[in-house]
PDB file of C-alpha atoms in Angstrom:
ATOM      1  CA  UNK A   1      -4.232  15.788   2.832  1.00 46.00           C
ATOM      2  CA  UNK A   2      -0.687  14.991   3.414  1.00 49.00           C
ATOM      3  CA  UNK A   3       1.716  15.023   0.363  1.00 54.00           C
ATOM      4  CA  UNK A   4       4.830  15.147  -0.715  1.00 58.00           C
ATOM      5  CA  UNK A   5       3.157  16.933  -3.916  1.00 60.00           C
ATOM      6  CA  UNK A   6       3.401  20.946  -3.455  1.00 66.00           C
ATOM      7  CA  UNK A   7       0.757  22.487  -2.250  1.00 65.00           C
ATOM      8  CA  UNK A   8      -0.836  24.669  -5.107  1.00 66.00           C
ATOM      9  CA  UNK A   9      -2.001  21.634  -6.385  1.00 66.00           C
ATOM     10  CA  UNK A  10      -4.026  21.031  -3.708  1.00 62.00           C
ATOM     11  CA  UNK A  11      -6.053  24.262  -4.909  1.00 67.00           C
ATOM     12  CA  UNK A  12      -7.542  22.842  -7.330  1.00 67.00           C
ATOM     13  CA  UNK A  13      -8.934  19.749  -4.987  1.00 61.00           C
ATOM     14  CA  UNK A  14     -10.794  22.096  -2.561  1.00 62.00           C
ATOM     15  CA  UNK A  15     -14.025  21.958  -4.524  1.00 60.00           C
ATOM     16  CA  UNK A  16     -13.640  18.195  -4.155  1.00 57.00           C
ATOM     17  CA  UNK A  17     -12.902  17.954  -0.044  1.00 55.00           C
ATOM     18  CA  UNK A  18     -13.929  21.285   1.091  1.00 56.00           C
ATOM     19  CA  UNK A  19     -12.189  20.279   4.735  1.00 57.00           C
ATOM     20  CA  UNK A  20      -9.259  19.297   3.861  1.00 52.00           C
ATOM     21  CA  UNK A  21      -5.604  20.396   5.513  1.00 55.00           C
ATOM     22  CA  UNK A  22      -2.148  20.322   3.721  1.00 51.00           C
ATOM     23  CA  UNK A  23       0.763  19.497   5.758  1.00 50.00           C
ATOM     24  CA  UNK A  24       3.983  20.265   3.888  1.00 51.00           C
ATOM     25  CA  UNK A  25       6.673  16.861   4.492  1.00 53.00           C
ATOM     26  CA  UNK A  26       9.929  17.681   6.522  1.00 54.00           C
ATOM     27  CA  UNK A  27      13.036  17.315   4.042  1.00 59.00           C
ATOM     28  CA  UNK A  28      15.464  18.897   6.812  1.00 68.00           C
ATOM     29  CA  UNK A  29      18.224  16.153   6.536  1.00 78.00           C
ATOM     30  CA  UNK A  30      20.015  17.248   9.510  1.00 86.00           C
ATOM     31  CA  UNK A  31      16.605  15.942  11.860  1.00 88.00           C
ATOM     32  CA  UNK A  32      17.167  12.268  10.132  1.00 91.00           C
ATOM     33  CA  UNK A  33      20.601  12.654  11.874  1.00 92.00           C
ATOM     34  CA  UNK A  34      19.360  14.134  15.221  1.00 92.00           C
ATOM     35  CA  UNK A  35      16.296  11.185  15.426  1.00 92.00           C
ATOM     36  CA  UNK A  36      19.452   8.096  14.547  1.00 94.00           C
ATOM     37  CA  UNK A  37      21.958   9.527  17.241  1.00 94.00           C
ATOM     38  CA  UNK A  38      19.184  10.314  19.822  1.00 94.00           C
ATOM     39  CA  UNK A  39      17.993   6.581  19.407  1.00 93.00           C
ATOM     40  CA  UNK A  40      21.638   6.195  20.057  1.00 94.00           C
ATOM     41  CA  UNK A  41      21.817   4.472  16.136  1.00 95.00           C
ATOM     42  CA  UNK A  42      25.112   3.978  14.702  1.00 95.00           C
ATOM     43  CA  UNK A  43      25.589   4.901  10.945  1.00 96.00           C
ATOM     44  CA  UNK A  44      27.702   5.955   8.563  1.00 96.00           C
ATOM     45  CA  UNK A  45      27.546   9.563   6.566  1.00 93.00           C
ATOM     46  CA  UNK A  46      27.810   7.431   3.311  1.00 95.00           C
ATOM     47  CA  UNK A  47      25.122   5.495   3.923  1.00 95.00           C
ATOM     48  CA  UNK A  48      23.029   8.259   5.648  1.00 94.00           C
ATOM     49  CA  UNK A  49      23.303  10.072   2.415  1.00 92.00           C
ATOM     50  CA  UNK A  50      22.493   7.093   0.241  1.00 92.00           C
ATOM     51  CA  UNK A  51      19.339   6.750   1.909  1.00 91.00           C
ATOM     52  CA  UNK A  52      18.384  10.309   1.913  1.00 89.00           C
ATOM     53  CA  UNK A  53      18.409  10.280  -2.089  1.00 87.00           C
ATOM     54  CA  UNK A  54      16.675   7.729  -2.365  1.00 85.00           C
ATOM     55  CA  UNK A  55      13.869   8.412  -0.083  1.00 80.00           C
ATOM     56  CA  UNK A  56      14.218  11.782   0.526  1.00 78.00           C
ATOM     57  CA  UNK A  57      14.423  12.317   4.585  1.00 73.00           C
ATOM     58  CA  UNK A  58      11.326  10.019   5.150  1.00 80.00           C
ATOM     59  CA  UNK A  59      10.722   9.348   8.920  1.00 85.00           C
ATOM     60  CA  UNK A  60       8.188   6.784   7.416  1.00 84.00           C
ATOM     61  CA  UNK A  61      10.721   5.110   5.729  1.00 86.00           C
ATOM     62  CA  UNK A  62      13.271   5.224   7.705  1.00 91.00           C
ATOM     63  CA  UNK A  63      11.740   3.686  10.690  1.00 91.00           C
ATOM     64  CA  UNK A  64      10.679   1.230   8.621  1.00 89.00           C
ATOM     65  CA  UNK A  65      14.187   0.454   7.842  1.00 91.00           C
ATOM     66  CA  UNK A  66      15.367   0.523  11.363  1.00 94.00           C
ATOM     67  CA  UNK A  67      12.030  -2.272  12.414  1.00 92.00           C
ATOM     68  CA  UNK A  68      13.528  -4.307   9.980  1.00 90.00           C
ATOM     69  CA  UNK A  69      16.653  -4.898  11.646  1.00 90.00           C
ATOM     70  CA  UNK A  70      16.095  -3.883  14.999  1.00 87.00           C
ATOM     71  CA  UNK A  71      19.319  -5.593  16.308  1.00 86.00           C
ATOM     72  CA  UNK A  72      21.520  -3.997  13.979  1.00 87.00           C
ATOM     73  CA  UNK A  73      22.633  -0.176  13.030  1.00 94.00           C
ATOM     74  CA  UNK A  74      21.683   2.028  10.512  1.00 96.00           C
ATOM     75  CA  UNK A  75      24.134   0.207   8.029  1.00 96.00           C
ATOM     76  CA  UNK A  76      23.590  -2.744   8.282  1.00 95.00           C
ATOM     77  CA  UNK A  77      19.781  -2.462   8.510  1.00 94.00           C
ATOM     78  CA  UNK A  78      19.841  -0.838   5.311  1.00 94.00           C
ATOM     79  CA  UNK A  79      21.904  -3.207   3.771  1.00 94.00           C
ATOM     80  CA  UNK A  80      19.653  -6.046   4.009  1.00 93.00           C
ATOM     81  CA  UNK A  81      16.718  -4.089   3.731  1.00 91.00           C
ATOM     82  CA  UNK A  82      18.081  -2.918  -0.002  1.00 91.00           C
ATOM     83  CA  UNK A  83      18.904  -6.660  -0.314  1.00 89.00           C
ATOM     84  CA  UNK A  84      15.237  -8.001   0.645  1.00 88.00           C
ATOM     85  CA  UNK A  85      12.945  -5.555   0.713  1.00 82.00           C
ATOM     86  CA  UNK A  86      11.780  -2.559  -1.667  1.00 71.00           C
ATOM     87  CA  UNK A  87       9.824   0.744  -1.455  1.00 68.00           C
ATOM     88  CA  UNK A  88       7.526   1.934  -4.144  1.00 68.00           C
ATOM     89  CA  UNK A  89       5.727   5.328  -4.600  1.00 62.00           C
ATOM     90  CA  UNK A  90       3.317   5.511  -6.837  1.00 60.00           C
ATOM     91  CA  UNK A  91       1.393   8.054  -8.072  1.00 61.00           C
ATOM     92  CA  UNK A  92      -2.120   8.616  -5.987  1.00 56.00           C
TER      93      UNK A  92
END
Protein backbone atom coordinates (compact mmCIF):
# COMPACT_ATOMS: atom_id res chain seq x y z
CA UNK A 1 0.00 0.00 0.00
CA UNK A 2 1.24 3.30 -1.07
CA UNK A 3 -0.36 6.45 0.52
CA UNK A 4 -0.11 9.69 1.13
CA UNK A 5 -2.30 8.77 4.39
CA UNK A 6 0.19 8.23 7.53
CA UNK A 7 1.05 5.14 8.25
CA UNK A 8 -0.63 4.13 11.66
CA UNK A 9 -3.58 3.89 9.80
CA UNK A 10 -2.44 1.29 7.92
CA UNK A 11 -2.42 -0.78 11.34
CA UNK A 12 -5.57 -1.24 11.47
CA UNK A 13 -5.75 -2.75 7.64
CA UNK A 14 -3.25 -5.59 8.37
CA UNK A 15 -5.96 -8.04 9.38
CA UNK A 16 -7.45 -7.19 5.99
CA UNK A 17 -4.07 -7.67 3.58
CA UNK A 18 -1.82 -9.50 5.81
CA UNK A 19 1.14 -8.77 2.98
CA UNK A 20 0.93 -5.60 2.54
CA UNK A 21 4.02 -2.81 2.50
CA UNK A 22 3.71 0.98 3.31
CA UNK A 23 5.88 3.26 1.45
CA UNK A 24 5.86 6.72 3.02
CA UNK A 25 5.51 9.62 -0.25
CA UNK A 26 8.62 11.96 -0.72
CA UNK A 27 7.50 15.67 0.22
CA UNK A 28 11.32 16.89 0.02
CA UNK A 29 10.62 20.01 -2.22
CA UNK A 30 14.14 20.65 -2.92
CA UNK A 31 14.19 16.95 -5.20
CA UNK A 32 11.14 18.57 -7.40
CA UNK A 33 13.86 21.23 -8.08
CA UNK A 34 16.86 18.84 -8.59
CA UNK A 35 14.49 16.36 -11.11
CA UNK A 36 13.28 20.08 -13.33
CA UNK A 37 16.98 21.42 -13.62
CA UNK A 38 18.50 17.92 -14.27
CA UNK A 39 15.87 17.52 -17.17
CA UNK A 40 17.40 20.82 -17.93
CA UNK A 41 13.48 22.42 -17.30
CA UNK A 42 13.19 26.02 -17.04
CA UNK A 43 10.84 27.43 -14.27
CA UNK A 44 10.19 29.96 -12.16
CA UNK A 45 10.40 29.83 -8.04
CA UNK A 46 6.82 31.38 -8.11
CA UNK A 47 5.42 28.97 -10.01
CA UNK A 48 7.50 26.05 -8.54
CA UNK A 49 5.95 26.98 -5.29
CA UNK A 50 2.44 27.33 -6.63
CA UNK A 51 2.53 23.92 -7.73
CA UNK A 52 4.03 22.45 -4.70
CA UNK A 53 0.85 23.66 -2.59
CA UNK A 54 -1.25 22.51 -4.56
CA UNK A 55 -0.03 19.09 -5.13
CA UNK A 56 2.29 18.70 -2.61
CA UNK A 57 5.85 17.61 -4.33
CA UNK A 58 4.09 14.89 -6.50
CA UNK A 59 6.54 13.32 -9.06
CA UNK A 60 3.19 11.78 -10.36
CA UNK A 61 1.85 14.93 -10.94
CA UNK A 62 4.32 16.73 -11.96
CA UNK A 63 5.39 14.65 -14.82
CA UNK A 64 2.15 14.65 -15.76
CA UNK A 65 2.31 18.31 -16.09
CA UNK A 66 5.53 18.37 -17.94
CA UNK A 67 3.82 15.36 -20.78
CA UNK A 68 1.35 17.81 -21.24
CA UNK A 69 3.42 20.36 -22.71
CA UNK A 70 6.41 18.69 -23.62
CA UNK A 71 7.65 21.61 -25.85
CA UNK A 72 7.35 24.12 -23.31
CA UNK A 73 8.92 24.84 -19.60
CA UNK A 74 7.73 24.34 -16.37
CA UNK A 75 5.65 27.67 -16.64
CA UNK A 76 4.16 27.55 -19.26
CA UNK A 77 3.22 23.85 -19.05
CA UNK A 78 1.53 24.59 -15.97
CA UNK A 79 -0.21 27.36 -17.20
CA UNK A 80 -2.22 25.62 -19.68
CA UNK A 81 -2.43 22.63 -17.80
CA UNK A 82 -4.33 24.83 -14.85
CA UNK A 83 -6.21 26.29 -17.87
CA UNK A 84 -7.36 22.76 -19.43
CA UNK A 85 -6.83 20.20 -17.34
CA UNK A 86 -7.57 19.32 -13.51
CA UNK A 87 -6.37 16.89 -10.78
CA UNK A 88 -8.67 15.33 -8.28
CA UNK A 89 -7.90 13.23 -5.13
CA UNK A 90 -10.38 11.59 -3.72
CA UNK A 91 -10.71 9.74 -0.86
CA UNK A 92 -9.94 5.73 -1.41
Amino acid sequence: VASHVPAWIHVFLRPVFSTQKIFRTDRNYGQIEEFLRANEVSFSPLTLGRFLRKYDASFVDLKTILESSPDRDFDQAFYLFEKLNRIERTPE
